[in-house]
Short mmCIF file of C-alpha atoms in Angstrom, two decimals:
data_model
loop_
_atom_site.label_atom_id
_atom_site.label_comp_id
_atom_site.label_asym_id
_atom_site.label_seq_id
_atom_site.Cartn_x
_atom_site.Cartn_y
_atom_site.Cartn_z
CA UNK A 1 -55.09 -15.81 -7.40
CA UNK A 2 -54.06 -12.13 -5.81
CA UNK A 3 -54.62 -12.62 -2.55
CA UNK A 4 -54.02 -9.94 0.07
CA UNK A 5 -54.53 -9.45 4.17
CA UNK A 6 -55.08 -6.01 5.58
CA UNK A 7 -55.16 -3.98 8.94
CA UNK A 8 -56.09 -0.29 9.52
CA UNK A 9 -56.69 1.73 11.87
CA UNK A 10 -60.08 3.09 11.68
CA UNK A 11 -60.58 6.55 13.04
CA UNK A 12 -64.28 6.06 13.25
CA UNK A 13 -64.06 2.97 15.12
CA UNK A 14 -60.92 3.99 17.49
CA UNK A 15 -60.00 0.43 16.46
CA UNK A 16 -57.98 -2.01 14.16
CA UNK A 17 -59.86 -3.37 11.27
CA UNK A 18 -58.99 -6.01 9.16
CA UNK A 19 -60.37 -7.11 5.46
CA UNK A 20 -59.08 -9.26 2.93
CA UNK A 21 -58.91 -8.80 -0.96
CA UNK A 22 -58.83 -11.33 -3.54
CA UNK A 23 -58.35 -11.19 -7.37
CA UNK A 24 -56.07 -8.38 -9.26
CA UNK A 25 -59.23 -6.87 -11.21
CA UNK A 26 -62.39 -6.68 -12.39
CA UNK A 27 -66.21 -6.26 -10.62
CA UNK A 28 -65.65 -4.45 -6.92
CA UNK A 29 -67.60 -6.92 -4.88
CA UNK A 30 -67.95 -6.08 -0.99
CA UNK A 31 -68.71 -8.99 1.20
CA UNK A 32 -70.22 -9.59 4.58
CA UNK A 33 -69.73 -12.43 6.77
CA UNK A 34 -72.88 -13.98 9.06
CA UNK A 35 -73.93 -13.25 12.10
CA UNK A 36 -70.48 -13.25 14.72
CA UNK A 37 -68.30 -14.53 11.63
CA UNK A 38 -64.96 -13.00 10.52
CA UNK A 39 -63.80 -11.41 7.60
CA UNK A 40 -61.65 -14.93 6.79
CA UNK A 41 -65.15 -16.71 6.69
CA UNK A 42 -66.21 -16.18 3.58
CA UNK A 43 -63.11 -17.81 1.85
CA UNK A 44 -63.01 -20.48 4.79
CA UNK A 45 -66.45 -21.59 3.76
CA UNK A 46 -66.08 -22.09 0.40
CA UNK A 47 -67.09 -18.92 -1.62
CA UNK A 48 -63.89 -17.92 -2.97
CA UNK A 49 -63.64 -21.05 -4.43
CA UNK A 50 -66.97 -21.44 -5.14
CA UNK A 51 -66.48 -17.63 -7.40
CA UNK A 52 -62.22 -18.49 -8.36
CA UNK A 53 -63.19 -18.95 -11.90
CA UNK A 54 -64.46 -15.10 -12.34
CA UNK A 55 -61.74 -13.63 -10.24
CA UNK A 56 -58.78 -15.63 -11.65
CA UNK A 57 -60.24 -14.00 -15.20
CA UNK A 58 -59.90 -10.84 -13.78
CA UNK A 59 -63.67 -10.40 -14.06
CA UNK A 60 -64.20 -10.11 -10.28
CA UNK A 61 -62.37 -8.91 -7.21
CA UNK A 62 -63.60 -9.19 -3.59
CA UNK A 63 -63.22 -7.46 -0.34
CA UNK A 64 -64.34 -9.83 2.99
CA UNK A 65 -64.84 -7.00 5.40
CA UNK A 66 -65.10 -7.56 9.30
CA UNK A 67 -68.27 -6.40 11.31
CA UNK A 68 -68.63 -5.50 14.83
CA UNK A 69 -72.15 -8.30 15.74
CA UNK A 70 -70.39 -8.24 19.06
CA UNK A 71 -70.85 -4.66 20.05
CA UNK A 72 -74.09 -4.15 18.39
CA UNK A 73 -76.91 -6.41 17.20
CA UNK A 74 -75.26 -9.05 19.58
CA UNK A 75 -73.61 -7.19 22.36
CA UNK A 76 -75.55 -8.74 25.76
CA UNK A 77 -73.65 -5.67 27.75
CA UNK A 78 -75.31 -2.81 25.86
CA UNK A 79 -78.62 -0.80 25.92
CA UNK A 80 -80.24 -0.82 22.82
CA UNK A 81 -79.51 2.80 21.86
CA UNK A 82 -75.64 2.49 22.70
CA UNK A 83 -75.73 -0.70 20.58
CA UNK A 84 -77.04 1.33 17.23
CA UNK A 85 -75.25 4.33 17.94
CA UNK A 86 -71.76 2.02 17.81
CA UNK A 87 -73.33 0.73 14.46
CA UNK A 88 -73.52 4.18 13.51
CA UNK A 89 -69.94 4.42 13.81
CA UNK A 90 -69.63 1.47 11.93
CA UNK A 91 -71.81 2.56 9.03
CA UNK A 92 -68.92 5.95 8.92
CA UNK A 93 -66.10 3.08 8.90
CA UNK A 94 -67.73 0.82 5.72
CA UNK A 95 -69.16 4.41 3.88
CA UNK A 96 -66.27 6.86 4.46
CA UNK A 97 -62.97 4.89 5.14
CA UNK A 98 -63.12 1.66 3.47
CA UNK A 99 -65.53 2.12 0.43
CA UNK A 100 -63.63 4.83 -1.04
CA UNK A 101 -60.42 2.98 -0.56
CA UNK A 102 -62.52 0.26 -3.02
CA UNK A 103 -63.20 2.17 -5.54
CA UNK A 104 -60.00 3.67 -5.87
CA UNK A 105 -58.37 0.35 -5.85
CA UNK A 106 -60.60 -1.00 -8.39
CA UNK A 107 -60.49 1.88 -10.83
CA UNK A 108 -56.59 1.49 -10.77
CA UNK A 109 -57.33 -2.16 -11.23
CA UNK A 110 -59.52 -1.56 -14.03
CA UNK A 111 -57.85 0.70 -16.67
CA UNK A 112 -59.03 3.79 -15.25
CA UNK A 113 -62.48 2.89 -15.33
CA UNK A 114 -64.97 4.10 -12.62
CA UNK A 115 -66.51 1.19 -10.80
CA UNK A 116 -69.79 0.74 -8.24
CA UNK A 117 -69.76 -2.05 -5.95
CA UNK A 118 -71.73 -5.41 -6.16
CA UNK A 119 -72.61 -5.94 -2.19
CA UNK A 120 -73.36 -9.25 -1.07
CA UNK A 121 -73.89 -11.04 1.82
CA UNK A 122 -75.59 -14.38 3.25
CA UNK A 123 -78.19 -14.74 6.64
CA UNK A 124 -76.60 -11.57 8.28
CA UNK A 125 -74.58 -10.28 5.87
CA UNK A 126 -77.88 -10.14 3.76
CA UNK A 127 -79.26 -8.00 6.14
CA UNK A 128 -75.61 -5.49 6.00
CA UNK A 129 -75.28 -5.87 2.57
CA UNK A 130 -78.88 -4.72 1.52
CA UNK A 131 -78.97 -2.17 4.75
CA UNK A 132 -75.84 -0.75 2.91
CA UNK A 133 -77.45 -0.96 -0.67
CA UNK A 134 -81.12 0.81 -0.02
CA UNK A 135 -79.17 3.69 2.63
CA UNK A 136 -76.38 4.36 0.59
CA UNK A 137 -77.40 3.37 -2.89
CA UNK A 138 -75.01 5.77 -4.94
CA UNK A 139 -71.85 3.82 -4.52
CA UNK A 140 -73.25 0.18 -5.60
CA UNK A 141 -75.36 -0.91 -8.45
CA UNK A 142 -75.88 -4.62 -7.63
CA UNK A 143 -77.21 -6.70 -4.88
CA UNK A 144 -77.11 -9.97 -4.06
CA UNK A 145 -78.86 -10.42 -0.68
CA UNK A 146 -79.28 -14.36 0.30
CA UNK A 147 -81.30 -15.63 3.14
CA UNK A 148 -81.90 -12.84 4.96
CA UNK A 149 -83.73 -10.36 7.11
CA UNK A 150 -84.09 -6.85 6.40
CA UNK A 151 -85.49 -5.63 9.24
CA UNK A 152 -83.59 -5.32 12.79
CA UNK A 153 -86.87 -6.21 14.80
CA UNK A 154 -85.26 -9.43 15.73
CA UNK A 155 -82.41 -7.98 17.43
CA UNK A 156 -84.54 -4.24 18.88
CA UNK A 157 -87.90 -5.59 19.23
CA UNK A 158 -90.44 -2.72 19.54
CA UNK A 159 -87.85 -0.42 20.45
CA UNK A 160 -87.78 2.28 18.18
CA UNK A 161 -85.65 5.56 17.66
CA UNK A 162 -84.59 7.57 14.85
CA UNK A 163 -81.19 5.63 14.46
CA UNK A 164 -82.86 2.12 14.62
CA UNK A 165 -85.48 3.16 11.83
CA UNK A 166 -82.63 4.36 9.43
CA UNK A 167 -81.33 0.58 10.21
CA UNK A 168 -83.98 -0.54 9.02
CA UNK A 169 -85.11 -1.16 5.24
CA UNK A 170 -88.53 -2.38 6.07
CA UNK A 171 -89.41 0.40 8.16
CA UNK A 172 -88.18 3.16 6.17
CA UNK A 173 -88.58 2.12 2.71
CA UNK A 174 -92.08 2.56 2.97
CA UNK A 175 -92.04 5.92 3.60
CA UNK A 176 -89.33 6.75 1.14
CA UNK A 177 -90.22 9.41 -1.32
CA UNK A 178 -86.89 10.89 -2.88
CA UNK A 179 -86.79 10.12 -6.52
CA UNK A 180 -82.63 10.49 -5.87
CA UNK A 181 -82.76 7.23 -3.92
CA UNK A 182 -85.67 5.55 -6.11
CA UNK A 183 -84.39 5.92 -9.29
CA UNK A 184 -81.00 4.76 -8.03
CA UNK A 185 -82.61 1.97 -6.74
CA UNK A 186 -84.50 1.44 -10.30
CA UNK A 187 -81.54 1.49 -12.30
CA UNK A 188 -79.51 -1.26 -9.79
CA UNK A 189 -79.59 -4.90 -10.10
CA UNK A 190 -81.61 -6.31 -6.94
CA UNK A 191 -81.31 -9.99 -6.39
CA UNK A 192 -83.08 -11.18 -2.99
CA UNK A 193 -82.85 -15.29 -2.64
CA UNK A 194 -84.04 -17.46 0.61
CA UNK A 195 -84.39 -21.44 1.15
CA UNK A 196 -87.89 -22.65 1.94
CA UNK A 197 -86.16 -25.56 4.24
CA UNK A 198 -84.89 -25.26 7.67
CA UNK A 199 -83.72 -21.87 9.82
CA UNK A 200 -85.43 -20.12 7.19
CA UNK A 201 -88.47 -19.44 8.24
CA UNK A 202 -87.98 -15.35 9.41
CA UNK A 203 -85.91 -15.33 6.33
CA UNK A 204 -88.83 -16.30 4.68
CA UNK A 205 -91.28 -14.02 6.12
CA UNK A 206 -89.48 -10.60 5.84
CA UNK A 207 -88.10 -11.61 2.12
CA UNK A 208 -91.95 -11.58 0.98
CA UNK A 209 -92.18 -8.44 2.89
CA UNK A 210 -89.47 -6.35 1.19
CA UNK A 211 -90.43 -8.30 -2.43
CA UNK A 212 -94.06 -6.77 -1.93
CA UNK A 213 -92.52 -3.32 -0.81
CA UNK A 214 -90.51 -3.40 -3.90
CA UNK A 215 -93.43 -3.97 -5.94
CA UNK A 216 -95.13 -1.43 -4.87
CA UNK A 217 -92.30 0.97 -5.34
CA UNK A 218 -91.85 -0.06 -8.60
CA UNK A 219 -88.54 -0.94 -8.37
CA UNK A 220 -87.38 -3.85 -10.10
CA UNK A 221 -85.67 -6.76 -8.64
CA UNK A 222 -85.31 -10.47 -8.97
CA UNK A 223 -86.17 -12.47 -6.01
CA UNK A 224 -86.16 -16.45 -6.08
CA UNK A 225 -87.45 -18.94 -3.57
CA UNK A 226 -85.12 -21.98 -3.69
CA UNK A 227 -86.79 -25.28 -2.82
CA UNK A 228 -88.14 -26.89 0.53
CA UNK A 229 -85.00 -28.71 0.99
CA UNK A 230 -82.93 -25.67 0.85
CA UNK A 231 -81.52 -24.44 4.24
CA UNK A 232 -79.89 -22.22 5.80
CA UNK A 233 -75.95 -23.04 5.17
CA UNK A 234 -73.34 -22.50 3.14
CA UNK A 235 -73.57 -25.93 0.95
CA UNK A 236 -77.01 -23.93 -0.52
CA UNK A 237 -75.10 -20.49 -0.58
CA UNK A 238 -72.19 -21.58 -2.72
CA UNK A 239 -74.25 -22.51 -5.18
CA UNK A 240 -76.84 -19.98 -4.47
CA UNK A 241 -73.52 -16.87 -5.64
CA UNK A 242 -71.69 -18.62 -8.32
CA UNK A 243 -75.58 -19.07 -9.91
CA UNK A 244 -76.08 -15.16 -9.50
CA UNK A 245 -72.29 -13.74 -9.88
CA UNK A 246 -72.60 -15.61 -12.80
CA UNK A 247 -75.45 -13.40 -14.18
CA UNK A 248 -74.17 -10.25 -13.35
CA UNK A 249 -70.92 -10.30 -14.70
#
């Protein structure tokens, strides 16, 4: 397997950033690590493994980005609007500096061949990777969100501002009337999956929530309820993406 480290300087950020890619070809398939993790954690826990099969066969290649949890949904030092306003500048970093280094990667991986970008993620890397998808939809046209929330309530509260609302899915996808946005969402694959055993109970809640928004926006999407046993770890996760990669591809 292709496997390759990198660090750039982000001019959004002001900071290094550092990703990893792995496979020669194939799928474009964007990756977030949870809550505090690193970009290292998704192979360190299993899922490149868990996925080798697809990208040794050139059907699949990955990026495992980094995230910033520390300066914004987790930061302990920062006001609330300080702590969205440096995930702003994050959002300019994934959208405008290392997304379009994806796709042209992948379409000289590819033959030639235009690509959009499966996004995935697992607990909070559900919540970036389908914040990502439904804000941004144009650039991806799968995603596989597992057991998380889609909503940044748990980390704002009531607070509420402009910035924090276009964070977050389940407050602004109601009100969402651009047929730009819905139709791209229409014509994506949407896979939502969450445990019904333990740490999953907000997962739970706001996965319902966004399945029932869905419906009602007639947009399409597969959402699964593993069993009562299922919690929320990786063990349940690896087999949770090879099931649904597996699908897709």
């Amino acid at each position: 397997m292709r496997i390759s480290y990198h660090k750039e300087y982000s001019h959004h950020l002001h900071r290094d950033m550092e990703y990893k890619v792995y496979g020669h070809a194939g799928k474009p398939m964007l990756v977030f690590p949870t809550s505090l993790g690193r970009f290292y954690q998704y192979e360190d826990s299993g899922m490149i493994q868990t996925l080798s099969e697809f990208i040794d066969a050139g059907k699949l290649q990955i990026w495992a980005c980094d995230t910033l949890d520390e300066e914004t949904f987790f930061s302990g030092h920062w006001n609330h609007e300080d702590k969205v306003q440096r995930h702003e500048q994050y959002d300019k970093y994934i959208m405008q500096e290392l997304i379009p280094g994806i796709l042209h990667s992948s379409k000289e991986n590819n033959g030639g061949s235009d690509q959009k970008i499966l996004i995935s993620g697992c607990s909070m890397g559900a919540y970036y990777s389908a914040s990502f998808f439904f804000r941004h939809p144009h650039v991806f046209d799968t995603l596989i969100a597992l057991s998380g929330v889609y909503s940044i309530y748990y980390f704002f509260g009531d607070y509420m501002s402009e910035t924090v609302y276009l964070n977050s899915p389940l407050h602004y996808l109601p009100n969402l009337t651009d047929d730009d946005y819905l139709n791209a969402y229409r014509s994506s694959r949407i896979i939502l999956c969450v445990g019904q055993g333990a740490y999953e109970d907000e997962m739970l809640h706001e996965t319902r929530l966004l399945q029932d928004l869905l419906q009602r926006k007639a947009i399409p999407a597969q959402i699964d309820y593993w069993g009562h046993d299922v919690d929320h770890d990786w063990p349940w996760w690896n087999k949770q993406i090879h099931y649904y990669v597996g699908g897709c591809l």
